[in-house]
Coordinates of C-alpha atoms and ligand atoms in Angstrom, one line a residue:
M1 CA -0.3 0.0 -0.4
M2 CA 1.5 3.5 -0.5
I3 CA 0.0 6.8 -0.2
C4 CA 0.1 9.9 -2.3
S5 CA -0.8 13.3 -2.7
L6 CA -2.5 14.6 -5.3
R7 CA -2.3 18.1 -6.3
S8 CA -5.9 19.4 -7.4
Q9 CA -5.9 22.0 -9.5
S10 CA -9.1 20.6 -11.4
V11 CA -10.1 17.7 -9.9
R12 CA -11.4 15.8 -12.4
P13 CA -12.8 12.6 -11.2
L14 CA -11.3 9.7 -11.6
H15 CA -10.8 6.0 -12.1
G16 CA -8.1 3.5 -10.9
S17 CA -8.2 0.9 -14.0
E18 CA -8.0 4.3 -16.4
F19 CA -4.3 5.0 -15.8
V20 CA -1.9 4.4 -18.5
S21 CA 1.1 2.2 -17.1
G22 CA 4.4 3.5 -17.4
S23 CA 2.3 7.0 -17.8
K24 CA 4.5 9.9 -15.9
S25 CA 1.8 12.2 -15.8
L26 CA -1.6 10.2 -15.6
I27 CA -5.1 12.3 -16.4
P28 CA -8.2 10.4 -16.3
T29 CA -10.7 10.9 -18.5
K30 CA -13.9 9.0 -18.0
R31 CA -16.3 9.4 -14.5
S32 CA -16.5 6.8 -12.3
S33 CA -19.9 5.1 -11.1
L34 CA -18.1 4.2 -8.4
L35 CA -16.6 7.4 -7.2
P36 CA -18.6 9.9 -5.6
P37 CA -19.8 13.4 -7.3
L38 CA -17.5 16.2 -6.7
P39 CA -17.9 19.3 -5.3
A40 CA -19.0 22.1 -7.7
R41 CA -16.0 24.5 -7.0
K42 CA -13.0 22.3 -7.9
I43 CA -14.2 21.1 -11.2
S44 CA -12.6 23.9 -12.8
R45 CA -9.3 23.2 -11.4
Q46 CA -6.2 20.8 -13.2
L47 CA -5.3 17.4 -11.8
T48 CA -1.5 16.6 -11.9
L49 CA -0.8 13.2 -10.8
S50 CA 3.1 11.9 -10.7
L51 CA 3.7 8.6 -10.9
S52 CA 6.2 5.5 -12.5
R53 CA 4.0 2.4 -11.9
P54 CA 0.6 2.2 -12.1
L55 CA -2.1 2.5 -9.4
H56 CA -5.1 1.4 -8.0
I57 CA -6.7 3.8 -6.0
S58 CA -7.7 2.0 -2.9
S59 CA -9.2 5.4 -1.5
V60 CA -9.9 8.7 -2.0
E61 CA -10.2 11.7 1.0
S62 CA -12.2 14.6 0.3
F63 CA -14.0 13.6 -2.3
G64 CA -17.3 14.3 -2.1
S65 CA -19.4 15.5 1.1
S66 CA -18.6 12.7 3.7
G67 CA -15.1 13.9 3.2
T68 CA -13.5 14.4 6.7
S69 CA -9.8 15.3 5.7
A70 CA -9.2 19.1 6.9
R71 CA -6.8 19.5 4.0
K72 CA -10.0 20.3 1.5
D73 CA -9.4 24.0 1.6
D74 CA -5.5 24.2 0.4
G75 CA -6.3 22.2 -2.6
L76 CA -4.8 19.0 -1.9
I77 CA -6.5 15.5 -1.7
K78 CA -5.3 12.7 0.1
C79 CA -5.6 9.7 -1.8
E80 CA -4.5 6.1 -0.9
A81 CA -3.5 3.4 -3.7
Y82 CA -1.7 0.5 -4.1
E83 CA 0.7 -0.9 -7.2
A84 CA -1.0 -2.8 -9.7
D85 CA -0.5 -6.5 -9.5
R86 CA 1.0 -7.4 -12.7
S87 CA 0.3 -11.0 -12.3
E88 CA -3.1 -10.3 -10.9
A89 CA -4.2 -8.7 -14.1
A90 CA -2.4 -11.6 -16.0
A91 CA -4.7 -13.8 -14.3
S92 CA -8.2 -12.6 -14.5
A93 CA -7.1 -11.8 -18.2
A94 CA -6.7 -15.8 -18.9
G95 CA -9.6 -16.3 -16.8
S96 CA -12.0 -14.1 -18.9
D97 CA -10.4 -15.6 -21.5
V98 CA -11.9 -19.4 -20.5
A99 CA -15.1 -18.0 -19.9
K100 CA -15.1 -16.2 -23.1
R101 CA -14.0 -19.7 -24.7
V102 CA -16.7 -21.6 -22.7
K103 CA -19.4 -19.3 -23.2
I104 CA -18.4 -20.0 -27.2
G105 CA -18.8 -23.5 -26.5
I106 CA -21.7 -23.3 -25.3
Y107 CA -23.4 -21.3 -27.9
F108 CA -21.8 -23.7 -30.5
A109 CA -23.3 -26.8 -29.3
T110 CA -26.3 -25.5 -28.3
W111 CA -26.5 -23.7 -31.9
W112 CA -25.5 -27.7 -33.4
A113 CA -27.8 -29.3 -31.3
L114 CA -30.8 -26.7 -32.1
N115 CA -30.6 -27.5 -35.6
V116 CA -30.2 -31.3 -35.7
V117 CA -33.6 -31.5 -34.2
F118 CA -34.8 -28.7 -36.4
N119 CA -33.8 -30.3 -39.3
I120 CA -35.2 -34.2 -38.1
Y121 CA -38.7 -32.3 -37.2
N122 CA -38.6 -30.2 -40.7
K123 CA -38.1 -33.6 -43.0
K124 CA -40.3 -35.8 -40.9
V125 CA -43.0 -32.6 -41.5
L126 CA -42.3 -32.5 -44.7
N127 CA -42.2 -36.2 -45.7
A128 CA -46.0 -36.3 -44.2
Y129 CA -47.3 -33.0 -45.1
P130 CA -45.1 -31.8 -48.2
Y131 CA -46.0 -28.0 -48.1
P132 CA -42.5 -26.2 -47.7
W133 CA -44.2 -22.4 -48.0
L134 CA -46.4 -22.9 -45.3
T135 CA -43.7 -24.9 -42.9
S136 CA -41.3 -21.9 -43.6
T137 CA -43.9 -19.1 -42.8
L138 CA -45.0 -21.3 -39.5
S139 CA -41.3 -20.9 -38.0
L140 CA -41.6 -17.4 -39.4
A141 CA -44.3 -17.1 -37.2
T142 CA -43.8 -19.1 -34.6
G143 CA -40.3 -17.6 -34.1
S144 CA -42.2 -14.0 -34.6
L145 CA -44.4 -14.9 -32.0
M146 CA -41.8 -16.0 -29.4
M147 CA -40.2 -12.8 -29.6
L148 CA -43.3 -10.7 -29.6
I149 CA -44.2 -12.5 -25.6
S150 CA -40.7 -12.2 -24.5
W151 CA -40.1 -8.2 -25.3
A152 CA -44.2 -8.2 -23.8
T153 CA -43.2 -10.0 -20.8
R154 CA -39.8 -8.2 -20.5
I155 CA -38.0 -11.8 -20.6
A156 CA -35.9 -10.2 -23.7
E157 CA -35.8 -6.6 -23.8
T158 CA -37.5 -4.6 -26.6
P159 CA -34.8 -3.4 -29.0
K160 CA -35.5 0.5 -30.3
T161 CA -35.4 0.8 -33.8
D162 CA -36.4 3.5 -36.2
F163 CA -37.9 3.6 -39.6
E164 CA -33.8 3.7 -40.8
F165 CA -33.2 0.2 -39.2
W166 CA -36.4 -1.2 -40.9
K167 CA -35.1 0.3 -44.2
T168 CA -32.0 -1.6 -43.9
L169 CA -33.2 -4.4 -42.8
F170 CA -35.6 -5.0 -45.5
P171 CA -32.9 -6.4 -48.1
V172 CA -31.8 -8.6 -45.4
A173 CA -35.3 -9.7 -44.8
V174 CA -35.6 -10.8 -48.5
A175 CA -32.4 -12.6 -48.8
H176 CA -33.3 -14.4 -45.6
T177 CA -36.9 -15.5 -47.2
I178 CA -35.6 -16.5 -50.4
G179 CA -32.9 -19.0 -48.7
H180 CA -35.2 -20.3 -46.1
V181 CA -38.0 -21.0 -48.7
A182 CA -35.5 -22.4 -51.3
A183 CA -33.8 -24.8 -48.2
T184 CA -36.9 -26.0 -47.3
V185 CA -38.6 -26.6 -51.2
S186 CA -35.1 -28.5 -51.5
M187 CA -35.5 -30.6 -47.7
S188 CA -39.0 -31.6 -49.2
K189 CA -37.7 -33.1 -52.5
V190 CA -34.2 -35.2 -50.9
A191 CA -32.5 -36.0 -48.2
V192 CA -31.6 -33.7 -45.4
S193 CA -28.1 -34.9 -45.9
F194 CA -27.9 -34.0 -49.3
T195 CA -29.3 -30.2 -49.0
H196 CA -26.4 -29.8 -46.5
I197 CA -24.0 -31.5 -48.3
I198 CA -24.5 -28.6 -51.8
K199 CA -25.2 -26.2 -48.4
S200 CA -21.5 -26.8 -47.7
G201 CA -20.6 -25.2 -51.0
E202 CA -21.8 -21.5 -49.1
P203 CA -18.0 -20.1 -49.3
A204 CA -17.7 -20.9 -53.0
F205 CA -20.8 -18.8 -53.6
S206 CA -20.0 -16.3 -51.1
V207 CA -15.9 -15.9 -53.3
L208 CA -18.0 -15.8 -56.6
V209 CA -20.0 -13.1 -55.4
S210 CA -17.3 -11.3 -54.0
R211 CA -15.2 -11.3 -56.3
F212 CA -17.4 -10.7 -60.0
L213 CA -20.1 -8.5 -58.2
L214 CA -18.1 -6.7 -55.4
G215 CA -14.8 -6.7 -56.9
E216 CA -13.0 -7.9 -54.2
T217 CA -10.2 -10.0 -54.7
F218 CA -8.7 -12.6 -52.8
P219 CA -5.0 -14.8 -52.3
A220 CA -4.5 -17.4 -54.8
S221 CA -4.8 -20.0 -51.8
V222 CA -8.8 -18.5 -51.1
Y223 CA -9.8 -19.7 -55.4
L224 CA -7.6 -23.0 -55.0
S225 CA -10.0 -24.2 -51.8
L226 CA -13.0 -23.8 -54.2
V227 CA -11.9 -26.7 -55.9
P228 CA -12.3 -29.5 -53.7
I229 CA -15.8 -27.5 -52.7
I230 CA -17.2 -27.4 -55.5
G231 CA -15.5 -30.5 -57.1
G232 CA -17.0 -32.5 -53.5
C233 CA -20.5 -31.2 -54.3
A234 CA -20.6 -31.9 -57.9
L235 CA -19.3 -35.4 -57.1
A236 CA -22.1 -36.0 -53.7
A237 CA -24.7 -34.4 -57.0
V238 CA -23.6 -37.1 -59.6
T239 CA -23.7 -39.9 -57.1
E240 CA -26.8 -39.0 -54.9
L241 CA -29.5 -42.1 -55.5
N242 CA -32.2 -39.9 -55.2
F243 CA -31.4 -37.0 -57.4
N244 CA -34.2 -34.7 -57.8
M245 CA -33.4 -30.9 -60.0
I246 CA -35.5 -29.1 -57.7
G247 CA -33.9 -30.1 -54.3
F248 CA -30.5 -29.8 -56.2
M249 CA -31.7 -26.2 -57.4
G250 CA -32.8 -25.1 -54.2
A251 CA -30.2 -25.7 -52.0
M252 CA -27.8 -24.0 -54.6
I253 CA -30.9 -20.7 -54.7
S254 CA -30.3 -21.0 -51.0
N255 CA -26.3 -20.5 -50.7
L256 CA -26.7 -17.8 -53.0
A257 CA -29.7 -15.7 -51.1
F258 CA -27.4 -16.3 -47.9
V259 CA -24.5 -15.0 -49.3
F260 CA -26.3 -11.9 -49.9
R261 CA -28.1 -11.8 -46.2
N262 CA -24.7 -12.3 -45.0
I263 CA -23.6 -9.2 -47.0
F264 CA -26.3 -7.0 -46.3
S265 CA -26.3 -8.4 -42.6
K266 CA -22.7 -7.1 -42.5
R267 CA -23.6 -3.7 -43.9
G268 CA -27.3 -3.4 -41.8
M269 CA -25.4 -4.4 -38.6
K270 CA -22.9 -1.9 -38.6
G271 CA -22.7 0.6 -35.8
K272 CA -26.4 -0.5 -34.5
S273 CA -26.8 -1.2 -30.7
V274 CA -29.3 -3.8 -31.6
S275 CA -28.5 -6.9 -29.9
G276 CA -28.1 -10.4 -32.0
M277 CA -30.9 -11.9 -30.6
N278 CA -33.4 -9.0 -31.1
Y279 CA -31.7 -7.9 -34.8
Y280 CA -32.8 -12.4 -35.8
A281 CA -36.1 -11.6 -34.2
C282 CA -37.0 -8.4 -36.3
L283 CA -35.9 -10.3 -39.2
S284 CA -38.3 -13.2 -38.7
M285 CA -41.2 -10.9 -38.3
L286 CA -40.0 -8.7 -41.5
S287 CA -39.4 -12.1 -43.5
L288 CA -42.8 -13.3 -42.2
V289 CA -44.4 -10.0 -43.4
I290 CA -42.6 -10.8 -46.6
L291 CA -43.3 -14.5 -47.6
T292 CA -47.2 -14.9 -46.3
P293 CA -48.3 -13.3 -49.0
F294 CA -45.9 -15.4 -51.3
A295 CA -47.3 -18.7 -49.7
I296 CA -50.6 -18.1 -49.7
A297 CA -50.5 -17.3 -53.9
V298 CA -47.9 -20.9 -54.3
E299 CA -49.9 -23.1 -51.9
G300 CA -52.5 -21.8 -50.5
P301 CA -55.3 -22.5 -47.5
Q302 CA -57.0 -25.3 -49.9
M303 CA -54.1 -27.1 -50.8
W304 CA -53.0 -27.1 -47.0
A305 CA -56.2 -28.0 -45.6
A306 CA -56.4 -31.4 -48.0
G307 CA -52.9 -31.9 -47.2
F308 CA -53.3 -31.7 -43.2
Q309 CA -56.5 -33.9 -43.2
K310 CA -54.3 -36.7 -45.2
A311 CA -51.2 -36.1 -42.7
L312 CA -53.5 -36.2 -39.8
S313 CA -54.8 -39.4 -40.8
D314 CA -51.6 -41.4 -41.7
I315 CA -49.2 -39.5 -38.5
G316 CA -52.2 -38.8 -36.5
P317 CA -52.5 -35.7 -34.0
Q318 CA -48.7 -36.1 -33.7
I319 CA -48.3 -34.2 -36.8
V320 CA -49.0 -31.0 -34.7
W321 CA -46.3 -31.4 -32.6
W322 CA -43.7 -32.5 -35.0
M323 CA -44.9 -29.3 -36.5
A324 CA -44.5 -27.2 -33.6
A325 CA -40.8 -28.5 -32.6
Q326 CA -39.5 -27.7 -36.6
S327 CA -40.8 -24.4 -35.8
V328 CA -39.7 -23.4 -32.2
F329 CA -35.8 -25.5 -33.2
Y330 CA -36.1 -23.1 -36.3
H331 CA -36.6 -20.1 -34.1
L332 CA -34.4 -21.0 -31.8
Y333 CA -31.3 -22.3 -33.6
N334 CA -31.3 -19.3 -35.5
Q335 CA -31.5 -17.3 -32.1
V336 CA -28.7 -18.7 -30.7
S337 CA -26.3 -18.1 -34.0
Y338 CA -27.0 -14.6 -34.4
M339 CA -26.0 -14.6 -30.5
S340 CA -22.9 -16.2 -30.8
L341 CA -22.3 -13.6 -34.2
D342 CA -22.3 -11.5 -31.6
E343 CA -19.3 -12.8 -30.0
I344 CA -17.4 -14.1 -32.8
S345 CA -15.6 -13.3 -36.0
P346 CA -17.5 -14.0 -39.1
L347 CA -15.1 -16.2 -40.1
T348 CA -15.6 -18.2 -37.0
F349 CA -18.8 -18.4 -37.8
S350 CA -18.5 -20.1 -41.0
I351 CA -16.3 -22.3 -39.6
G352 CA -19.0 -23.4 -36.7
N353 CA -21.9 -23.4 -39.3
T354 CA -19.3 -26.4 -42.0
M355 CA -19.6 -28.5 -38.5
K356 CA -23.1 -27.8 -37.8
R357 CA -23.3 -29.4 -41.7
I358 CA -20.9 -32.2 -40.4
S359 CA -23.2 -33.2 -37.3
V360 CA -26.8 -32.3 -39.1
I361 CA -25.5 -34.8 -42.6
V362 CA -24.5 -37.5 -40.1
S363 CA -27.3 -37.4 -37.4
S364 CA -29.7 -37.3 -40.4
I365 CA -28.5 -40.5 -42.4
I366 CA -28.9 -42.6 -39.0
I367 CA -31.9 -41.3 -37.8
F368 CA -33.8 -41.4 -41.6
H369 CA -31.6 -44.3 -42.9
T370 CA -30.3 -42.8 -45.8
P371 CA -28.7 -45.2 -48.5
V372 CA -25.0 -43.6 -49.3
Q373 CA -23.1 -44.9 -51.3
P374 CA -19.0 -44.9 -50.9
V375 CA -18.5 -41.9 -53.6
N376 CA -20.8 -39.8 -52.9
A377 CA -19.9 -39.8 -49.0
L378 CA -16.2 -39.1 -50.5
G379 CA -17.6 -36.2 -52.7
A380 CA -19.3 -35.0 -49.3
A381 CA -16.1 -35.2 -47.4
I382 CA -14.0 -33.8 -50.4
A383 CA -16.5 -30.7 -49.6
V384 CA -16.4 -30.3 -46.1
L385 CA -12.6 -31.0 -46.1
G386 CA -12.7 -27.9 -48.7
T387 CA -14.8 -25.6 -46.8
F388 CA -12.0 -25.9 -43.8
L389 CA -9.2 -25.7 -46.6
Y390 CA -11.2 -21.8 -47.5
S391 CA -11.5 -20.7 -43.8
Q392 CA -7.6 -21.1 -43.3
A393 CA -7.0 -19.6 -46.6
K394 CA -9.2 -16.8 -45.2
Q395 CA -7.7 -16.3 -42.3
Ligands
3PG1 C1 -34.0 -22.9 -43.6 O1 -34.7 -23.7 -43.1 O2 -33.5 -21.5 -43.3 C2 -32.6 -23.9 -43.9 O3 -32.2 -24.8 -43.5 C3 -31.1 -22.4 -43.6 O4 -29.9 -23.9 -43.4 P1 -29.0 -23.4 -42.7 O5 -29.4 -22.5 -41.6 O6 -28.5 -24.4 -42.3 O7 -28.1 -22.7 -43.6

C-alpha cells in the first residue's frame, strides 16, 4: 500500500483502471460510477499526478461531501493507492479468456444441437405434409410470436428501432426469406443430408459473388480451396441416389441468397445497438410479412387444409407436435447462431456453420436410414474438407 498526494488544480473524477501503465503524468478521462460526485467549486481546476507505476486507487479522502480530511481547502487531496499487481491482471485476463471460450463453446454446442433437432422434425413434417412454403411461414410466425411474448413479458429487452433500421433490414429479410424457403423446398424433395452437402458449398458462392459483383480480390489459396468445395459437391450430386433437380436447385438458391443476406447483414448491423437476438427477431418478423402473401399464392389454404387432413390420418395428432417442434427449433437455432455471431468473427462463424453441417449430415443419415454410396460420401467429405481449407486460407 502506498500513499500519494494529488495536487488538485482541476479535480476531475478518476478511476484507477483508467491510468495508463508507465505514464509519468496520468490524467484520467472518464467518470467513475464508483466515486461520489465532486464539490462543484473544484471542477474547474487541473489535476496532476506524478507516478512511475500504475496504481489502483483504494481510498480517496476529500472526495464527496462525507470527506473528513482537514486539507480540503488548501487544494490537496489525500489518496490511498496500491501498485497494480501484474500477475493479478494477467490472471484475470486469462480467466476472462477461458470464460469467453466456454461461453462460445456452449453457444456452438447449443446451436448445432438445436439445428440437428430442427432438421429432423422439419424432414418428418415435410415427408408427411409436403408444403414447404407453409412450414417456412409457420417457423417464422412461431419465432415472431415467441419474441413478441418475450418483449411483452420483459424476458427480453424490447429493441429500440427506427424507420432507418427497418429500411436497412429489408434487403436482409428478402434474402433470408428466399434462402429459407429455397432450403425448405430442397428438403421437401431430397434427403436432408444431400441439401446440407450442397449447402456446404456456400463459401464458393461467397467468393464468387464478392469477386464478380463486389470486385473483391482474394489470395490464390482461397480460389484453390474452391476446387475441393465445388468438386466435392459435384461428385456428391452426380452420385446421389435420389437426385432431384428442384432439391438441388433449392439448395443452390439458398446458398446464393444467404451470401447476400450475410453481405447485407454486415452492412446493416454496423454501428447498430440492437443485440444479435433482437436483430434476428426483427428479421423473422419482416421475413414473415414478406413471405406470407407468396406462400398463399404458391400453395394456399385449400391445399394446406386437404394436405393436413391426409397428414392427420396418416400420422395422427402427432403431426401437430412435429410442426410445433420444427417451428420452435428453427427459431431457437437461428437465435443462438445470431447470438454467437455477436461474440465471434464471421470467419469463426462460418467454421462453426460447417461443423454444424457435419453433425446434421451424419445424424440425418443415421435417423432416416439414408442410403449412401461410398463415392457419394467421399464427395461430401471432400466438400467439407474444402470448406475447412477455405477458412484456413481466409485467415
Ligand atoms: C432454412 O430453412 O432456413 C435452412 O434450413 C437454413 O439452413 P442453414 O441455417 O443451415 O444454412
